[in-house]
Short mmCIF file of C-alpha atoms in Angstrom, two decimals:
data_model
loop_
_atom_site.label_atom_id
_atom_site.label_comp_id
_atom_site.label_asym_id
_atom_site.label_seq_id
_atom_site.Cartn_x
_atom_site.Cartn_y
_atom_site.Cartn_z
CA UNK A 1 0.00 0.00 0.00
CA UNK A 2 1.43 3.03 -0.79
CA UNK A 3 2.22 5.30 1.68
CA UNK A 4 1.45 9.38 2.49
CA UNK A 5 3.76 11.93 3.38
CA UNK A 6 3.84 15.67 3.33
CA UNK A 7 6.03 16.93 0.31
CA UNK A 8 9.39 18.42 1.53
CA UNK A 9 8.70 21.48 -0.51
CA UNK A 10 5.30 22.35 0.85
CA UNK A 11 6.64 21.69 4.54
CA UNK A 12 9.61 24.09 4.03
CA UNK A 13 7.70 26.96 3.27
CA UNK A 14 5.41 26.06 6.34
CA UNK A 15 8.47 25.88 8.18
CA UNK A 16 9.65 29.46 7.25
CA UNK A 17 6.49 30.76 8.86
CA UNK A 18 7.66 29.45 12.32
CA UNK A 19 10.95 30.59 12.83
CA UNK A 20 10.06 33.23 15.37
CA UNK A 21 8.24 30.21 17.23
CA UNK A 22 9.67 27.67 19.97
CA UNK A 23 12.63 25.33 18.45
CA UNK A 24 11.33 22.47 20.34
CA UNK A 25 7.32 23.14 18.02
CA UNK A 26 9.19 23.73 15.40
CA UNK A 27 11.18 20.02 15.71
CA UNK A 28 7.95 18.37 16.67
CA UNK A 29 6.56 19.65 13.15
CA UNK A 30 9.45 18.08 11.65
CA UNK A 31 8.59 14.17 13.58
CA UNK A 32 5.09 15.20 12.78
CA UNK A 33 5.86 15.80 9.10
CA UNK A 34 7.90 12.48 8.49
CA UNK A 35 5.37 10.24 10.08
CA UNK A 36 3.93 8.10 7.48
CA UNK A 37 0.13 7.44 7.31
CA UNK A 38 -1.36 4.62 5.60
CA UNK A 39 -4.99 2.42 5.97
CA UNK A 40 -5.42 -0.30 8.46
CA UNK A 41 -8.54 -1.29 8.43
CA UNK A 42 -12.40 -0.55 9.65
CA UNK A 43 -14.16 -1.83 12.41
CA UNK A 44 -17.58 -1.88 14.49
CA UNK A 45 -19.33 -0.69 11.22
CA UNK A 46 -23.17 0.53 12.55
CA UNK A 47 -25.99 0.62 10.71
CA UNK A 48 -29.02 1.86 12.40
CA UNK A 49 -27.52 0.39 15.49
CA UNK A 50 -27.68 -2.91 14.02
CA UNK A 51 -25.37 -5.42 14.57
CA UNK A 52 -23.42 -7.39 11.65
CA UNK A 53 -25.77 -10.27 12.39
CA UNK A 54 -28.69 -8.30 12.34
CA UNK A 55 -28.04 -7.10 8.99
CA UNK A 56 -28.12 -10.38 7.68
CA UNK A 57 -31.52 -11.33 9.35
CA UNK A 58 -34.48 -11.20 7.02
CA UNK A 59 -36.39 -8.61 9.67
CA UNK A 60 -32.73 -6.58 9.13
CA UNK A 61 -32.73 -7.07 5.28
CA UNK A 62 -36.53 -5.24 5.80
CA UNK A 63 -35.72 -2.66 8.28
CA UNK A 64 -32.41 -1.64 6.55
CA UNK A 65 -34.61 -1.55 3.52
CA UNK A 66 -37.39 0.76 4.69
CA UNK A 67 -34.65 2.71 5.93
CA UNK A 68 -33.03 3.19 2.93
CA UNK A 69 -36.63 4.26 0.88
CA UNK A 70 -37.22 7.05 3.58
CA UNK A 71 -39.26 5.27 6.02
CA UNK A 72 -37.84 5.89 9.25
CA UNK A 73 -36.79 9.31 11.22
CA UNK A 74 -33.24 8.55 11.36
CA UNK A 75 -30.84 6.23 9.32
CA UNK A 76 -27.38 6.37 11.22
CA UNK A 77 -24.40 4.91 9.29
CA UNK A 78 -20.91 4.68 11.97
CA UNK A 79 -18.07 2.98 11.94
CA UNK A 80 -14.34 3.28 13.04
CA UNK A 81 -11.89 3.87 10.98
CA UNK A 82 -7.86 2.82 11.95
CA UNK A 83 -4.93 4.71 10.55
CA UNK A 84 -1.49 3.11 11.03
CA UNK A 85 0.65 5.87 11.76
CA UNK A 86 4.34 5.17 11.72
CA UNK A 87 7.30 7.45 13.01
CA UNK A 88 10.50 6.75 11.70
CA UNK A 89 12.21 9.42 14.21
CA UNK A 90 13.80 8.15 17.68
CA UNK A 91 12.05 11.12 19.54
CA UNK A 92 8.26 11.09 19.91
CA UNK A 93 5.93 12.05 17.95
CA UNK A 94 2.47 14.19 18.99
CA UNK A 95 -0.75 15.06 17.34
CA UNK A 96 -2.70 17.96 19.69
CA UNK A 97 -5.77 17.60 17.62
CA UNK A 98 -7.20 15.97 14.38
CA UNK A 99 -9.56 17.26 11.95
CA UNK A 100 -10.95 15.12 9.13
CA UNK A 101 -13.06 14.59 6.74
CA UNK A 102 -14.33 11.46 4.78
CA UNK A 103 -16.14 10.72 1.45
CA UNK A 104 -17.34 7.38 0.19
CA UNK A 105 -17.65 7.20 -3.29
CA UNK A 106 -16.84 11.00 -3.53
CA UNK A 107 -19.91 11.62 -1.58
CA UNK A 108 -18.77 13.86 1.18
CA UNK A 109 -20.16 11.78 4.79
CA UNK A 110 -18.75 13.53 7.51
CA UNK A 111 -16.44 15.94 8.81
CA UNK A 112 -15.13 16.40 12.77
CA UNK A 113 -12.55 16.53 14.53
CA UNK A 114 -10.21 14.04 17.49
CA UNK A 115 -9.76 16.19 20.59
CA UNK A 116 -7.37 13.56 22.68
CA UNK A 117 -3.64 14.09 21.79
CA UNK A 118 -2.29 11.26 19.87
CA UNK A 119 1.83 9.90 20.77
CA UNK A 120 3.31 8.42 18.74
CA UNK A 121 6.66 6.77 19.96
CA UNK A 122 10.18 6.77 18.09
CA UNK A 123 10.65 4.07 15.71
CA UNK A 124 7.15 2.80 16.42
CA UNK A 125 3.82 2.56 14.45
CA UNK A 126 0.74 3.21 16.82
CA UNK A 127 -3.23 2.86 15.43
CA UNK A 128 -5.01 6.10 15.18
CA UNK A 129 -8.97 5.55 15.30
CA UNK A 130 -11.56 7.74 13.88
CA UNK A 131 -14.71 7.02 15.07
CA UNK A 132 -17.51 8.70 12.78
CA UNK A 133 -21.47 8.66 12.79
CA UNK A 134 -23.70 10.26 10.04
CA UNK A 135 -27.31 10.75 9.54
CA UNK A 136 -28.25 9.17 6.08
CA UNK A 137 -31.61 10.68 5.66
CA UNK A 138 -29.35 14.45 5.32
CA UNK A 139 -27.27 12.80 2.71
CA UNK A 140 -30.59 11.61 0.83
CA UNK A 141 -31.40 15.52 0.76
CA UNK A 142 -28.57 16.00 -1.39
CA UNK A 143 -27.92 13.31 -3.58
CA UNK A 144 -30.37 10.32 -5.27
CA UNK A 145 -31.66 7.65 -3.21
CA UNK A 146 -30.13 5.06 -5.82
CA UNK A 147 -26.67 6.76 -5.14
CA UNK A 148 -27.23 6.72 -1.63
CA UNK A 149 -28.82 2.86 -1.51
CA UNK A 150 -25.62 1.51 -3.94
CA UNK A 151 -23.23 3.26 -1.37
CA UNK A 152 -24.63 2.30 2.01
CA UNK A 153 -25.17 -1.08 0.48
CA UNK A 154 -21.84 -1.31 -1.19
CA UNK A 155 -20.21 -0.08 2.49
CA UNK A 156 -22.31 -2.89 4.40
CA UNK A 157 -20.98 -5.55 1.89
CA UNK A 158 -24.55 -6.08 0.80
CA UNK A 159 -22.76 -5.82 -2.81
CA UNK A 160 -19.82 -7.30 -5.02
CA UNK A 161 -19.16 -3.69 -5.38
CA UNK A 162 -16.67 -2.22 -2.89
CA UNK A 163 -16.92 1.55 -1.78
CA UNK A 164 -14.19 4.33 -2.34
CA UNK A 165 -12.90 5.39 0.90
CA UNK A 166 -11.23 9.08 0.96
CA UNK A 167 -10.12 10.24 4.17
CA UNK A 168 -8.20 13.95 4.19
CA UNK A 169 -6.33 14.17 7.86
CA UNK A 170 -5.20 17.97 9.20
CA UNK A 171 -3.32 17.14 12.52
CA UNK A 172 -3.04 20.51 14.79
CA UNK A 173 -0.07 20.77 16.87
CA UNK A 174 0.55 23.53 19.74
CA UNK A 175 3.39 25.86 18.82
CA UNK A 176 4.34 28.65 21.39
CA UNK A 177 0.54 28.61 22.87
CA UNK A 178 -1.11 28.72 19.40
CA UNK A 179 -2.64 25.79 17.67
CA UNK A 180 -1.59 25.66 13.97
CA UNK A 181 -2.20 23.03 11.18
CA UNK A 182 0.23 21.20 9.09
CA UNK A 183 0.26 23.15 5.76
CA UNK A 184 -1.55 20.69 3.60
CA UNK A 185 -4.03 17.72 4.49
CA UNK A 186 -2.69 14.30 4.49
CA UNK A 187 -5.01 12.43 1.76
CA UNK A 188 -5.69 8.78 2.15
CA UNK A 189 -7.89 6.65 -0.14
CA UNK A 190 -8.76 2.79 -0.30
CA UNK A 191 -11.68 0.16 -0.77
CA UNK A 192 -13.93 -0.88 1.45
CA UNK A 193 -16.40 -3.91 1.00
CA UNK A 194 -17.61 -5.77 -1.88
CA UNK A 195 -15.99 -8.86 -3.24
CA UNK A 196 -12.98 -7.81 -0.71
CA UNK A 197 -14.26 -7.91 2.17
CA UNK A 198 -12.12 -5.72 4.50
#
């Protein structure tokens, strides 16, 4: 799988914005900025708040169904999703905050942000979760309910099809007091579901 890093000429002109800051921010950008971010894999995937078992019940099928036409108040959609994050450095690594945002199928699902700091140690990979929840029935105000059906379906592994995962990550990191971004948002994309059943 290949794996994400910021481009060394992007993070140097980040870098020359910082000079007047703390050495020891300005270092921690640099672990930060190595780190390399790929896809591990997805876990307790929600539908409705039905289990994996459920789904596969013929009073699921139904319900999941109905859901899907418009006939209920709420359809939620959550799931976790795990980014290896490895950091080559011998000195730690720290994320203060995480924003993110996540399309399937290039159907934008959710947005939000990780508030806990996340440590990664030197020359270590650690998993990053990202747990996310979305209403359904505000996505079917936007786009077709075919679209939406084939994706949530596709996602559920209710299909051969698999689902286009795109996550953009912008960590946060406190420099001198003052919580700035990295300079450009670390893009990850795979497959979810279908025929290869992640």
């Amino acid at each position: 799988m290949k794996k994400t890093f910021l481009s060394t000429a992007t993070f140097a002109l980040f870098l020359l914005g910082l000079v007047a800051l703390q050495s020891c921010s300005i270092t921690q950008a640099i672990r930060l900025k190595d780190c390399e971010y790929t896809y591990s894999h997805i876990s307790d995937v929600t539908f409705m708040d039905m289990t994996s078992q459920d789904r596969k019940s013929i009073a699921g099928v139904t319900m999941m169904t109905r859901a899907l036409l418009g006939k209920a108040d709420k359809i939620t959609l959550g799931c976790t999703i795990h980014i290896r994050v490895h950091n080559p450095n011998k000195q730690t690594a720290s994320i203060d905050k995480l924003f993110y945002t996540v399309a399937l199928d290039s159907i934008p699902l959710a947005e939000g942000s990780n508030v806990d700091a996340f440590i990664v140690a030197g020359q270590s990979t650690a998993d990053m979760p990202i747990r996310i929840s979305v209403d359904v029935k505000e996505l079917l105000k936007k786009h077709s309910q075919s679209t939406m059906i084939n994706t949530v379906k596709n996602f559920l592994n209710m299909s051969d099809t698999p689902t286009h995962v795109t996550v953009m990550l912008k960590p946060l990191i406190n420099m001198a007091g003052i919580p700035v971004a990295l300079p450009k948002p670390i893009p990850l994309s795979f497959e979810y579901g279908g025929k290869k059943k992640n």
